[in-house]
Coordinates of C-alpha atoms in Angstrom, one line a residue:
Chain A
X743 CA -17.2 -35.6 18.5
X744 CA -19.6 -33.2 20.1
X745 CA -17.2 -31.4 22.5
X746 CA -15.1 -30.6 19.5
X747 CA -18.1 -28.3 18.4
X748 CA -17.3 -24.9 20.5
X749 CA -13.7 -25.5 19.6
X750 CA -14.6 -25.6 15.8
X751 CA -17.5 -22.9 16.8
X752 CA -14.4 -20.5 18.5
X753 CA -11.8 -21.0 15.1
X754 CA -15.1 -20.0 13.0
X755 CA -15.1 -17.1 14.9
X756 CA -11.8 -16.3 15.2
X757 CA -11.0 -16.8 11.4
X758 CA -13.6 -14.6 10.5
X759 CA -13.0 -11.9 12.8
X760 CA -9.5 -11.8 11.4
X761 CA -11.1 -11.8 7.8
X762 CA -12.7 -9.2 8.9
X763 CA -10.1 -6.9 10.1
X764 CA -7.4 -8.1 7.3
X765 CA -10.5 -7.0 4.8
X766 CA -9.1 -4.6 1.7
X767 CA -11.4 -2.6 0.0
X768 CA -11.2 -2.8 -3.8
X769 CA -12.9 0.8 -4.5
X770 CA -12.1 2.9 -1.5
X771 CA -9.5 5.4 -3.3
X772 CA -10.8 9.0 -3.0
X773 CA -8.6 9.1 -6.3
X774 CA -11.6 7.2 -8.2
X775 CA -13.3 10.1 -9.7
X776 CA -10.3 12.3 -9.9
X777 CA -8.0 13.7 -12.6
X778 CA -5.0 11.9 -13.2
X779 CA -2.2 13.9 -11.5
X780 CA 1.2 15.0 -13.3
X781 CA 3.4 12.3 -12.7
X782 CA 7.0 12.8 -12.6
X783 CA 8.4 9.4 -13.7
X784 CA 12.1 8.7 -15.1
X785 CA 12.5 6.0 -17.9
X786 CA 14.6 2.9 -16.9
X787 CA 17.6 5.3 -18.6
X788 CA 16.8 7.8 -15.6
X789 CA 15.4 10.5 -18.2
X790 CA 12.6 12.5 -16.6
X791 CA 9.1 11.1 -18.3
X792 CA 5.5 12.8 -17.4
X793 CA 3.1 10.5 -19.6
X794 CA 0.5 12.2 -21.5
X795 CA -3.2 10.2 -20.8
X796 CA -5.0 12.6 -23.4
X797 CA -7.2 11.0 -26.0
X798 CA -6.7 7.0 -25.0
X799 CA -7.4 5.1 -22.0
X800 CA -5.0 3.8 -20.4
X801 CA -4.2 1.7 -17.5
X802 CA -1.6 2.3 -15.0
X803 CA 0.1 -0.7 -13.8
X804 CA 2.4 0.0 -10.4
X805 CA 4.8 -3.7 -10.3
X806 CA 8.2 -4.9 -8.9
X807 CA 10.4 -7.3 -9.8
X808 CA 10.3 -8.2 -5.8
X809 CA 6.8 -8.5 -6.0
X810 CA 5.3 -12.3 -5.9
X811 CA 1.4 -10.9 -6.7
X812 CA 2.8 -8.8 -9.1
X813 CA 4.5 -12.2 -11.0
X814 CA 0.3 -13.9 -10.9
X815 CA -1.0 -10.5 -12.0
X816 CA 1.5 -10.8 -15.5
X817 CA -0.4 -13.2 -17.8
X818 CA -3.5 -10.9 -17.3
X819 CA -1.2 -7.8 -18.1
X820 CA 0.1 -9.7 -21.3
X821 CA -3.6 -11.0 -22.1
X822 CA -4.6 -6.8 -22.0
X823 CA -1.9 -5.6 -24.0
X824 CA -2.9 -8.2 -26.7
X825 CA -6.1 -6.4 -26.8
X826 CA -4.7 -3.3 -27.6
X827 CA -5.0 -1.9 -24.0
X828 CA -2.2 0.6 -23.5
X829 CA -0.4 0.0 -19.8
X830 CA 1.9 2.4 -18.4
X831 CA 4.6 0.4 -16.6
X832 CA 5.4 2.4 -13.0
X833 CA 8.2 0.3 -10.9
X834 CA 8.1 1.2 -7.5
X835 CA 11.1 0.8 -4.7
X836 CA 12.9 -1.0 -7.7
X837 CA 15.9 -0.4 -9.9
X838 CA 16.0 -0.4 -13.2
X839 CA 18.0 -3.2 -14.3
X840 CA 16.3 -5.9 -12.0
X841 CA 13.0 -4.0 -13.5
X842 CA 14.5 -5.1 -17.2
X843 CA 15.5 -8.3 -16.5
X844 CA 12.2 -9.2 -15.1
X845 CA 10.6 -7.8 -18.3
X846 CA 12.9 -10.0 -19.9
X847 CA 12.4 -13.2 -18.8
X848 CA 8.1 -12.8 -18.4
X849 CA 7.8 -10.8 -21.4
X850 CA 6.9 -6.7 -21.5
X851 CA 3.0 -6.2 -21.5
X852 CA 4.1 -1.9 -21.1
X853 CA 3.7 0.8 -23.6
X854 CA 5.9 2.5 -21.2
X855 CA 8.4 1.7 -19.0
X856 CA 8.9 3.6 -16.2
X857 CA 10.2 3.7 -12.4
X858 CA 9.3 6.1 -9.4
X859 CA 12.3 6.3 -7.4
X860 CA 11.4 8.6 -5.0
X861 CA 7.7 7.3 -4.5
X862 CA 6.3 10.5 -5.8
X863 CA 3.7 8.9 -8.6
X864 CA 3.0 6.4 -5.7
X865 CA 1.9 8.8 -3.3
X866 CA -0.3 11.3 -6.0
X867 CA -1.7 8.0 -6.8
X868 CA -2.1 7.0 -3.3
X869 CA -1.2 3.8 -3.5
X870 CA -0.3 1.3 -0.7
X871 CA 2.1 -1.3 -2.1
X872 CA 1.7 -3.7 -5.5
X873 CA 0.4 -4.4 -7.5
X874 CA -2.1 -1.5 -7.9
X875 CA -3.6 -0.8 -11.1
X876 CA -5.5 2.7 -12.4
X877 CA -7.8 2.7 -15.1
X878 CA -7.7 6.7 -16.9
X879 CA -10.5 7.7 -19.6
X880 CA -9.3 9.2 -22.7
X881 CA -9.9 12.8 -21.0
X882 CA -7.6 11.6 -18.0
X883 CA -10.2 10.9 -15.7
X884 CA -9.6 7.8 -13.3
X885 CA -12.4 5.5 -13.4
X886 CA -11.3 2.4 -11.6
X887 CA -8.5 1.6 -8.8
X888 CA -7.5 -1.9 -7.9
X889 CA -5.3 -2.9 -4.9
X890 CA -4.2 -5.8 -5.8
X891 CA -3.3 -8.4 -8.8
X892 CA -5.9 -7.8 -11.3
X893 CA -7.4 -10.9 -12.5
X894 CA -9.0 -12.8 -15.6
X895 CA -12.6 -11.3 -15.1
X896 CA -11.1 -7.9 -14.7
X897 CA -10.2 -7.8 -18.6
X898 CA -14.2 -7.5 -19.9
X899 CA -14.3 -4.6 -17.9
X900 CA -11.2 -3.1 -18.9
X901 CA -11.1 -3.8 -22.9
X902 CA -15.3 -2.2 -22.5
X903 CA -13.8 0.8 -20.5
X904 CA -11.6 1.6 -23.7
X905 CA -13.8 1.2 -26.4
Chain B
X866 CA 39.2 -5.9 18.5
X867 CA 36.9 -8.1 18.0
X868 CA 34.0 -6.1 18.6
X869 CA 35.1 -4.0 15.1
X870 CA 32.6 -5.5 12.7
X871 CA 30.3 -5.5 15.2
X872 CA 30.4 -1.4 15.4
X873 CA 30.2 -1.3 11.8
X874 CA 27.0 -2.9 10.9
X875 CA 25.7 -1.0 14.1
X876 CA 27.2 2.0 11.9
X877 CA 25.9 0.5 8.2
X878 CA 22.1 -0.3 10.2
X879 CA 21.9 3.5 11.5
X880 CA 22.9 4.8 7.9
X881 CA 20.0 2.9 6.7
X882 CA 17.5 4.3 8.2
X883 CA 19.1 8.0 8.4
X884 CA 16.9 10.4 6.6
X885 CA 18.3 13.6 4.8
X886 CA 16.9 16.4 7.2
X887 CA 16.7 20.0 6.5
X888 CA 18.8 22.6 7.6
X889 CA 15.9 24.9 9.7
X890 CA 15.1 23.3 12.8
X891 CA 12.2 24.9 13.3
X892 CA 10.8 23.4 9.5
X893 CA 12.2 20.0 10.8
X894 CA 10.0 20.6 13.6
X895 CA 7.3 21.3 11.7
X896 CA 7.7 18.0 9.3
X897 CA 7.5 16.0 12.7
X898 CA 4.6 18.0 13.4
X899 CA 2.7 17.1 10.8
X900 CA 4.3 13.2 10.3
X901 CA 2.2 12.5 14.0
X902 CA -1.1 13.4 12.6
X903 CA -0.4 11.3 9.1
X904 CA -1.2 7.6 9.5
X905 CA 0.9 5.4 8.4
X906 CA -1.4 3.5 5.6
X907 CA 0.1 -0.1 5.6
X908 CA 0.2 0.2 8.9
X909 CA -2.7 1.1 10.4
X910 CA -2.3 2.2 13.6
X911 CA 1.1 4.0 13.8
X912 CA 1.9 7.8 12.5
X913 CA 4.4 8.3 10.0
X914 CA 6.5 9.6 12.1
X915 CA 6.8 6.3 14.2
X916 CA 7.0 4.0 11.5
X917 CA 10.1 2.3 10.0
X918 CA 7.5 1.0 6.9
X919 CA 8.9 2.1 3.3
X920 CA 5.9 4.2 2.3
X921 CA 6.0 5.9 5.5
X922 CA 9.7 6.6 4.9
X923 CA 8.9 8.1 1.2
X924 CA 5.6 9.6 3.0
X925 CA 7.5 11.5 5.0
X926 CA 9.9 12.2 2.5
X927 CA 6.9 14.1 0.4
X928 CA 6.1 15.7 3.5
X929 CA 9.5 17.3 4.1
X930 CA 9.6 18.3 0.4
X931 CA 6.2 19.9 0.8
X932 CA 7.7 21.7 3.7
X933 CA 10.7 22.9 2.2
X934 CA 8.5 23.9 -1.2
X935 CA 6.4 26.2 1.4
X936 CA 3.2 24.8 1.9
X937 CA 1.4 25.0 4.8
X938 CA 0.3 22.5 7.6
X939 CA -3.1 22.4 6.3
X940 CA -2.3 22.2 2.9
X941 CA 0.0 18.6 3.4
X942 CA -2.3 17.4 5.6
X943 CA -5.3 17.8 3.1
X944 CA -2.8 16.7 0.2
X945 CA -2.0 13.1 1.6
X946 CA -6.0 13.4 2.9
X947 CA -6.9 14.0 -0.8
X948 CA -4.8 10.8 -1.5
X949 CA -5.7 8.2 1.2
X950 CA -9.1 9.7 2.6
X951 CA -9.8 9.9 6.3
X952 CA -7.7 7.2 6.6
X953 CA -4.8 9.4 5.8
X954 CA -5.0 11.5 9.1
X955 CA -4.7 9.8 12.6
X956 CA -7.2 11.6 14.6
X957 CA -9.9 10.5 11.9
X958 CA -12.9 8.6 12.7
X959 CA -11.3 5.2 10.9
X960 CA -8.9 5.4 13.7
X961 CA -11.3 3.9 15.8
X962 CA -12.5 1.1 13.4
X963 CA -9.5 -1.5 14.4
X964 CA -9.6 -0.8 18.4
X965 CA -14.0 -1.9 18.0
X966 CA -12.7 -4.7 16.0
X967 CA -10.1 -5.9 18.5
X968 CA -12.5 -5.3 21.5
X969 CA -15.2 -7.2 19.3
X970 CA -13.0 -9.9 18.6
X971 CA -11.7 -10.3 22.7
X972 CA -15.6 -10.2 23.4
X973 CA -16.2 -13.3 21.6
X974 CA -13.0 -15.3 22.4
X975 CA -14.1 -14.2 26.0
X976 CA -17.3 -15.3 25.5
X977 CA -16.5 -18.7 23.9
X978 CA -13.7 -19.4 26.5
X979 CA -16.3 -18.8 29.9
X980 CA -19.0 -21.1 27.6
X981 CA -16.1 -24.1 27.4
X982 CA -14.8 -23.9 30.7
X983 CA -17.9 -23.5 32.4
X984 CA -19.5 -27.0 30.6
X985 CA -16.0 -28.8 31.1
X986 CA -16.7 -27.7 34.5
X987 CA -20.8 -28.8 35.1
X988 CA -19.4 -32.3 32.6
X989 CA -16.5 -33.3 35.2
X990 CA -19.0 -32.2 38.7
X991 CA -21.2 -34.9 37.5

């Protein structure tokens, strides 16, 4: 049993090293702090959207349909917009239709629906893939950036944001 | 004849991953330019302009619209920088972060390799 030890010593190691370098930072946007910028946006009907952020706070949700976090991240989003919290719906690399079928058949936790064809709203968000999720004060300020689902104990936070 | 199908998913793959370029050389030089300072962020350790990766695609992309609007070097560079932070720009100090990592992490495997071998070793002289 004991000469098993540096082997199980080494893995220890290993998989933290690995931990380690795979590591995401939840807070590291430079965005955090920021205004929100203009984003051009096109409804699922391909009109051109800019959403207005003044006087609520909102939370900016970027999903896809192809997206398997984004599918563990939806009962939280559905939990938030039974609070009232508003969520801006951003699709990204997605098309509309698979984007509406989704909605469909997991239900639609979006005040808006949009999609970002061209990754412009992506990259003034500075985003790195989904889900990512923006919380904006009611004077469009961002005050919280999450790579990654969002999860159950992220909702205090969010519904004391908005009051 | 046979080779047919073959030429055209060679021809389909290529289309793929063709980009719409613009028309000035010299402001297509300057998009590649300014793609090999710009890190690739889901990447980590390859420019824009040598990744295949989606967002690198559209990152690029921004940067040739940027071009094309007039902006300047400086001003893209401290655009996707105002975006991403250091990690945004290649020659940044965050480059270095995965190479100690990697070394730190070859250390330690080296370390824990010599450490078995050598008591295998002193076990089996016995």
């Amino acid at each position: 049993m004991l000469r098993y030890i540096p082997i199980l010593v080494f893995a220890v190691l290993l998989a933290l090293l690995f931990a380690i370098l795979l590591a995401r930072h939840d807070d590291d946007s430079p965005m955090v702090g920021a205004n929100v910028p203009p984003l051009a946006l096109e409804s699922f009907d391909g009109k051109p959207i800019t959403p207005d952020f003044a006087g609520k706070t909102h939370l900016i949700s970027f999903y896809a349909s192809w997206c398997v976090p984004c599918l563990a991240e939806h009962p939280v989003l559905m939990q938030l917009k039974n609070e009232g919290i508003s969520i801006i719906g951003i699709g990204w690399r997605d098309n509309p239709e698979k984007l509406s079928r989704w909605l469909d058949s997991h239900g639609n936790p979006y005040a808006l629906t949009t999609v970002d064809p061209k990754s412009e709203a992506a990259i003034s968000m500075g985003i790195t893939g989904v889900p990512e999720s923006f919380l904006i004060s009611r004077d469009g300020v961002i005050i919280k950036h999450w790579r990654g689902p969002l999860s159950e104990r992220d909702i205090e936070y969010i519904k004391q944001a908005s009051r | 004849m046979r080779k047919i199908p073959l030429i055209f998913f060679a021809l389909f793959l290529m289309a793929m991953t063709l980009e719409p370029r613009l028309k000035d050389p010299a402001l297509e030089a300057r998009v590649d330019e300014i793609s090999k300072i710009l890190r690739c962020v889901t990447c980590e350790s390859q420019s824009i302009y040598e990744s295949r990766a989606p967002l690198a695609v559209d990152m690029r992309g921004m940067v040739r619209k940027m071009v094309s609007d007039g902006k300047s070097n400086e001003d893209i560079i401290a655009f996707m920088h105002s975006k991403y932070g250091d990690h945004a720009v290649m020659t940044s100090s965050s480059t270095l972060r995965p190479l100690w990592l990697t070394t730190l992490a070859l250390a330690v495997m080296a370390l824990a390799g010599w450490r078995f071998s050598s008591r295998r070793a002193a076990k089996n002289s016995r």
